[in-house]
Tab-separated table of C-alpha atoms in Angstrom:
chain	number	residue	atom	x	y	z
A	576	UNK	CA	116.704	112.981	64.743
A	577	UNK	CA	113.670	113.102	67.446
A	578	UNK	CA	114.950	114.935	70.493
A	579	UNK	CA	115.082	112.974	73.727
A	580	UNK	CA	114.085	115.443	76.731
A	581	UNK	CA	115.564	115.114	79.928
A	582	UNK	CA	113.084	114.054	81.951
A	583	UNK	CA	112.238	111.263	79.571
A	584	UNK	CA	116.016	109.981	80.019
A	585	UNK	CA	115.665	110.478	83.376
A	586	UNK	CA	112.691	108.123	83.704
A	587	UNK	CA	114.213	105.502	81.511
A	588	UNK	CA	117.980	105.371	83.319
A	589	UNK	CA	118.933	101.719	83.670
A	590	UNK	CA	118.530	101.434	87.621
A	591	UNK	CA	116.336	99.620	89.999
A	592	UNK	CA	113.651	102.748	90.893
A	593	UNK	CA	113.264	103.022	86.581
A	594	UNK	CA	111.212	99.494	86.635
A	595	UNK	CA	109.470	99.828	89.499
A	596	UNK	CA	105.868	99.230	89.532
A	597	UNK	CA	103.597	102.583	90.131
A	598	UNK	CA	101.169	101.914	92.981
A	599	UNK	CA	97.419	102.585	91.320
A	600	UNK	CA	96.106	104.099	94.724
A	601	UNK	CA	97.375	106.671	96.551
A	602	UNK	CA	96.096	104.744	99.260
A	603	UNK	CA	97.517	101.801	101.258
A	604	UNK	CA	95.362	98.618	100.823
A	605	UNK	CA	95.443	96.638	103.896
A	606	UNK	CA	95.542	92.762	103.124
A	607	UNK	CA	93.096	90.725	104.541
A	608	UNK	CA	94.826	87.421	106.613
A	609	UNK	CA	94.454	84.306	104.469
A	610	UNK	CA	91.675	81.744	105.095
A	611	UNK	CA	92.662	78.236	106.221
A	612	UNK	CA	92.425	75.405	103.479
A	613	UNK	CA	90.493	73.379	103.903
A	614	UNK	CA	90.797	69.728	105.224
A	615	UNK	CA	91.631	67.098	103.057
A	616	UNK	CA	88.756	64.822	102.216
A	617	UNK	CA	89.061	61.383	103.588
A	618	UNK	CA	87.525	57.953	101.969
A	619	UNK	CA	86.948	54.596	103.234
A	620	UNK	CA	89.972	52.216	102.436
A	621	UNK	CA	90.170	50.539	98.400
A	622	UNK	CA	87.164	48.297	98.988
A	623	UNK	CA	89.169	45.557	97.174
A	624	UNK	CA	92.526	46.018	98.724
A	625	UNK	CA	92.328	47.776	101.772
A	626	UNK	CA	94.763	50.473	100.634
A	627	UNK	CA	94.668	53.967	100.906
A	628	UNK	CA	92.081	55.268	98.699
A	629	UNK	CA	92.179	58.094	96.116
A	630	UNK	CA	88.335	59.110	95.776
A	631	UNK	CA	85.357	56.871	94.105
A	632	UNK	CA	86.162	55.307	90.910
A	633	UNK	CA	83.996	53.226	89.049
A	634	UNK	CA	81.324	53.233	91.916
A	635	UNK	CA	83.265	52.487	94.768
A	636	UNK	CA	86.275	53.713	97.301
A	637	UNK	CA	89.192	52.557	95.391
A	638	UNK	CA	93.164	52.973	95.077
A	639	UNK	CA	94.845	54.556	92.246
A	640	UNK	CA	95.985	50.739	91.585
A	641	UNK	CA	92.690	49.116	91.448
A	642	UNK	CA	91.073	51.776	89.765
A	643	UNK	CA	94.075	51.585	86.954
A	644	UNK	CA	93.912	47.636	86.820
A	645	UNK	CA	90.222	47.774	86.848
A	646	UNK	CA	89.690	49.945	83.596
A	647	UNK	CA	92.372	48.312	81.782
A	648	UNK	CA	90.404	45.004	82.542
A	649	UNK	CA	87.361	46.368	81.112
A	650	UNK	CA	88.601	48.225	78.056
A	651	UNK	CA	91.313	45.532	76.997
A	652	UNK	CA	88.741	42.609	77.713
A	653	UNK	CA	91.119	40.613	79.733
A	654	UNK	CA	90.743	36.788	80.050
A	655	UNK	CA	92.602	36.148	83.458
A	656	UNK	CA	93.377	32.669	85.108
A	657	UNK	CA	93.731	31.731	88.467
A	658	UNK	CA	96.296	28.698	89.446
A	659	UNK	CA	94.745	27.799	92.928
A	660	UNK	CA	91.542	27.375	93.892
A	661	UNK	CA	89.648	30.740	92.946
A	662	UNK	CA	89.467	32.126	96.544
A	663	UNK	CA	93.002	34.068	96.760
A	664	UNK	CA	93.281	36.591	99.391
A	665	UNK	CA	93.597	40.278	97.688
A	666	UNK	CA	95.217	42.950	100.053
A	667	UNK	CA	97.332	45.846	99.143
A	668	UNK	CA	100.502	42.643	100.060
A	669	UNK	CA	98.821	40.115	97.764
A	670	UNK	CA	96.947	42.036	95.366
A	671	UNK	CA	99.082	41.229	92.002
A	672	UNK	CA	99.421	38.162	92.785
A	673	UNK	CA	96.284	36.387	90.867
A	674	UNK	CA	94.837	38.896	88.127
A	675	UNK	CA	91.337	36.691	87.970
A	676	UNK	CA	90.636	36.620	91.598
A	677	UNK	CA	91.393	40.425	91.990
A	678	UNK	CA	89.153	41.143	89.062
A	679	UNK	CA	86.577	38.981	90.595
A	680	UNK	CA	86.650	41.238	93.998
A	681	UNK	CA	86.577	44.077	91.686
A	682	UNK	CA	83.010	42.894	90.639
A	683	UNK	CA	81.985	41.451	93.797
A	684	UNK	CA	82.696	45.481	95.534
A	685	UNK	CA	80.527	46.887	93.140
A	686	UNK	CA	82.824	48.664	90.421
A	687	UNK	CA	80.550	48.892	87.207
A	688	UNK	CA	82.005	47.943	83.975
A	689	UNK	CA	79.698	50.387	81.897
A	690	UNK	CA	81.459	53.296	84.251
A	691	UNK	CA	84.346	52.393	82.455
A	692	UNK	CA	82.775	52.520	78.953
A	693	UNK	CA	80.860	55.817	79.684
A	694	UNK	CA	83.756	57.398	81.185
A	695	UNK	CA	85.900	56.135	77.923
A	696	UNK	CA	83.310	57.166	75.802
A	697	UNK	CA	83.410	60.849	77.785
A	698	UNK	CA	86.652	61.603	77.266
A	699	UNK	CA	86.444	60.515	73.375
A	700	UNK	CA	84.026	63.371	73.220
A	701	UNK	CA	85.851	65.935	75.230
A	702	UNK	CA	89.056	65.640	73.322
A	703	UNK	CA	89.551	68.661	71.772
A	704	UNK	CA	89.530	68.275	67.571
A	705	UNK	CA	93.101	70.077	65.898
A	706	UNK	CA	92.521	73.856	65.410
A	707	UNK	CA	92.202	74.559	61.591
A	708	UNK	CA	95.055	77.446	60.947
A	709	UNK	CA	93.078	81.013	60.499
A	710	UNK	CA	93.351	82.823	57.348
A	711	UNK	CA	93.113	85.991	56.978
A	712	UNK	CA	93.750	89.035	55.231
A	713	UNK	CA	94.843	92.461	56.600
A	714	UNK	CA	93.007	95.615	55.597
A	715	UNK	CA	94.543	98.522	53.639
A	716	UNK	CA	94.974	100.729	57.281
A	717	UNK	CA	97.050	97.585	59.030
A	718	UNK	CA	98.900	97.227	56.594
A	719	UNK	CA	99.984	100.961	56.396
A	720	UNK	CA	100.385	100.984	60.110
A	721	UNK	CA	102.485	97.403	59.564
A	722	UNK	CA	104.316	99.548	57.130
A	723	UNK	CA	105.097	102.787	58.772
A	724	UNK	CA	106.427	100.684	62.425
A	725	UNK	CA	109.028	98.131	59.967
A	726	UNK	CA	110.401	102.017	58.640
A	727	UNK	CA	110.534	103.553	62.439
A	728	UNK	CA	112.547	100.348	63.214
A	729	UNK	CA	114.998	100.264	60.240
A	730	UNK	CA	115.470	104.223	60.985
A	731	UNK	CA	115.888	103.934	64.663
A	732	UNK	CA	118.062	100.591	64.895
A	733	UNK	CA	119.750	100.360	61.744
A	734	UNK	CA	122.632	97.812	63.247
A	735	UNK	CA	122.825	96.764	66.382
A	736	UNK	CA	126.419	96.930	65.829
A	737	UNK	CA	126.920	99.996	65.955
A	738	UNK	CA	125.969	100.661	69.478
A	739	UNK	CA	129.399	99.434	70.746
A	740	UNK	CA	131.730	96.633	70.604
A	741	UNK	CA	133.179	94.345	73.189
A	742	UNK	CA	135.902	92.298	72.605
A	743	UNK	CA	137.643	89.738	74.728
A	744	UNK	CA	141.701	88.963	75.089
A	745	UNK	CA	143.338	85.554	76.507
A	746	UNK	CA	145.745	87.485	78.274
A	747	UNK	CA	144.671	87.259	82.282
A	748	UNK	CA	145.149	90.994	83.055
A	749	UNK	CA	143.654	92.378	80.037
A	750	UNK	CA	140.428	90.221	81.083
A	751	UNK	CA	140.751	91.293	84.876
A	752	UNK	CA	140.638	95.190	83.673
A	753	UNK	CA	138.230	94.186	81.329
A	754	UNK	CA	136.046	92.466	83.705
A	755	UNK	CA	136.465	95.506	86.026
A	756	UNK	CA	134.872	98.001	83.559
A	757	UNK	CA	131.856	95.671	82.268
A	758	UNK	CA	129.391	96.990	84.113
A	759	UNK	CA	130.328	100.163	82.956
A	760	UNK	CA	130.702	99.577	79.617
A	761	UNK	CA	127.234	97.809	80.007
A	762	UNK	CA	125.716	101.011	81.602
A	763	UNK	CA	126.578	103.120	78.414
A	764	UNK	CA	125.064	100.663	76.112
A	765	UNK	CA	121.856	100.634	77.700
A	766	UNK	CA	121.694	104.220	78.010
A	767	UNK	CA	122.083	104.273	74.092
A	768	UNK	CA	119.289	101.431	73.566
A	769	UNK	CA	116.733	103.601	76.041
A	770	UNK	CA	117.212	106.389	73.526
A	771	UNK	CA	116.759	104.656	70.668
A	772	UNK	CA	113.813	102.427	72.443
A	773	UNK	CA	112.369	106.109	73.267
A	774	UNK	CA	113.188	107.445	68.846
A	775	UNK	CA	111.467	104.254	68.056
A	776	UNK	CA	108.374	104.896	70.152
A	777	UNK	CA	108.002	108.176	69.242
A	778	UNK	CA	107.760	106.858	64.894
A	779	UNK	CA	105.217	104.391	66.022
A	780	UNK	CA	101.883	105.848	64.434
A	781	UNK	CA	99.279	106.995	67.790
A	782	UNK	CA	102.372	107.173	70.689
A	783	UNK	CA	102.573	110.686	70.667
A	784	UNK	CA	98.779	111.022	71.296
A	785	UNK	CA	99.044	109.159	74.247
A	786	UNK	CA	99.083	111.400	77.542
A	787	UNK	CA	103.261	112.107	79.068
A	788	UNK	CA	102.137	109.301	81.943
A	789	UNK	CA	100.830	106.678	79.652
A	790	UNK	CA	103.967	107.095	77.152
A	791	UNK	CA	105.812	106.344	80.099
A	792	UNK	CA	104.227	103.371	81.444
A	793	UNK	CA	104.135	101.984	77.898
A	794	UNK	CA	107.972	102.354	77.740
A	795	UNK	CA	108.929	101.372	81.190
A	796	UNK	CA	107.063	98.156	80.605
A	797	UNK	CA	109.203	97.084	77.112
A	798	UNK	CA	112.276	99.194	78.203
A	799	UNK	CA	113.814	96.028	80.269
A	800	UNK	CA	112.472	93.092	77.597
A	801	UNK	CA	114.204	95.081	75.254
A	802	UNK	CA	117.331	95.656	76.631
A	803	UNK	CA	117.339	91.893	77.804
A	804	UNK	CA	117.245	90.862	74.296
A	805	UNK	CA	120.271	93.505	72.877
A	806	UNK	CA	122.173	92.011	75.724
A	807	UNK	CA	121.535	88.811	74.647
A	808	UNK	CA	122.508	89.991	71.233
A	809	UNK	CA	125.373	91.736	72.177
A	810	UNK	CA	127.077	88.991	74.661
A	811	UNK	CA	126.757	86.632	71.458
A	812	UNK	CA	129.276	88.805	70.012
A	813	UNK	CA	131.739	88.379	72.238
């Protein structure tokens, strides 16, 4: 069994100051204050219904309505028919209320049909095309490495299970004195997953290599994913 020294265990105990987050300076870096964002950009009114506008579509100041009713227009071909005398008032009030007339201002404000087919045509060509699935084949020194971590893993963790066991009662007290010694009971099994997190590491071909205060980094920053997902394990157990 790899020995575990104590200032390894140390560094790994399951509190706060174990995770924290070495500074990479041993100097303070003062922050600079924040520069204002900037304004918001204003435009003109819609120029075919007077409401507020949301940029320049199709060639002119234009609401996220008009803009939407305009390209569908276009790209559906859209015979319209007005039922009064071709003149209707269009405001941001009256606006749906005669489709030909509103396409007619549409035109008569300067939106461009062929903005609408270029800007179709656009996005037909940006759309990205399905990602074939890679294949490939490992090389004789992955798959040894492959090989060598899948036998540090069966030899370090060879059952979850037996790490401890935690088993519940209906009875009221029992779960009261149970409940009072979780955390406890909690403590000792991650102290026994940090030890076998730190066996594991040690099997894994090139870790030892590594310099004492990269070893350490390495583990401090899989200790806590790893103990999240034993937890997991273990509270599906109970």
């Amino acid at each position: 069994m790899t020995k575990i020294t104590k200032r390894e265990l140390t560094c790994f105990a399951f509190f706060p100051a174990a995770i924290e987050t070495q500074s990479t300076s041993s100097e303070e870096l003062v922050p600079s204050p924040p520069s204002p964002p900037p304004p918001p950009r204003v435009y003109k009114p819609c120029f075919v219904c007077q409401d507020k506008s949301s940029g320049y579509h199709y060639g002119v100041s234009a609401c996220e309505g008009c803009k939407g009713f305009f390209r569908r227009s276009i790209q559906k071909n859209m015979v319209y028919t007005c039922h009064r005398d071709k003149n209707c008032i269009i405001n941001k009030v009256t606006r749906n209320r005669c489709q030909y007339c509103r396409l007619q201002k549409c035109f008569a404000v300067g939106m461009s049909k062929e903005s609408v087919r270029n800007d179709r045509n656009k996005k037909k060509k940006e759309s990205p095309k399905p990602e074939l699935a890679e294949s490939y084949e490992l090389t004789a020194e992955l798959e040894t490495i492959i090989e060598k971590i899948r036998k540090a893993h069966q030899e370090t963790f060879p059952s979850l299970c037996q790490l401890g066991k935690y088993t519940t009662n209906s009875s009221a007290d029992h779960r009261v004195r149970l409940d009072l010694g979780l955390w406890d009971k909690f403590s000792e099994l991650a102290t026994k997953c940090i030890i076998k997190i730190v066996e594991f590491a040690k099997r894994v071909p090139g870790f030892t290599m590594l310099t004492i205060a990269d070893q350490i980094t390495l583990l401090k920053a899989a200790c806590l994913d790893i103990l999240v997902g034993v937890n997991f394990f273990y509270c599906e157990r109970v």
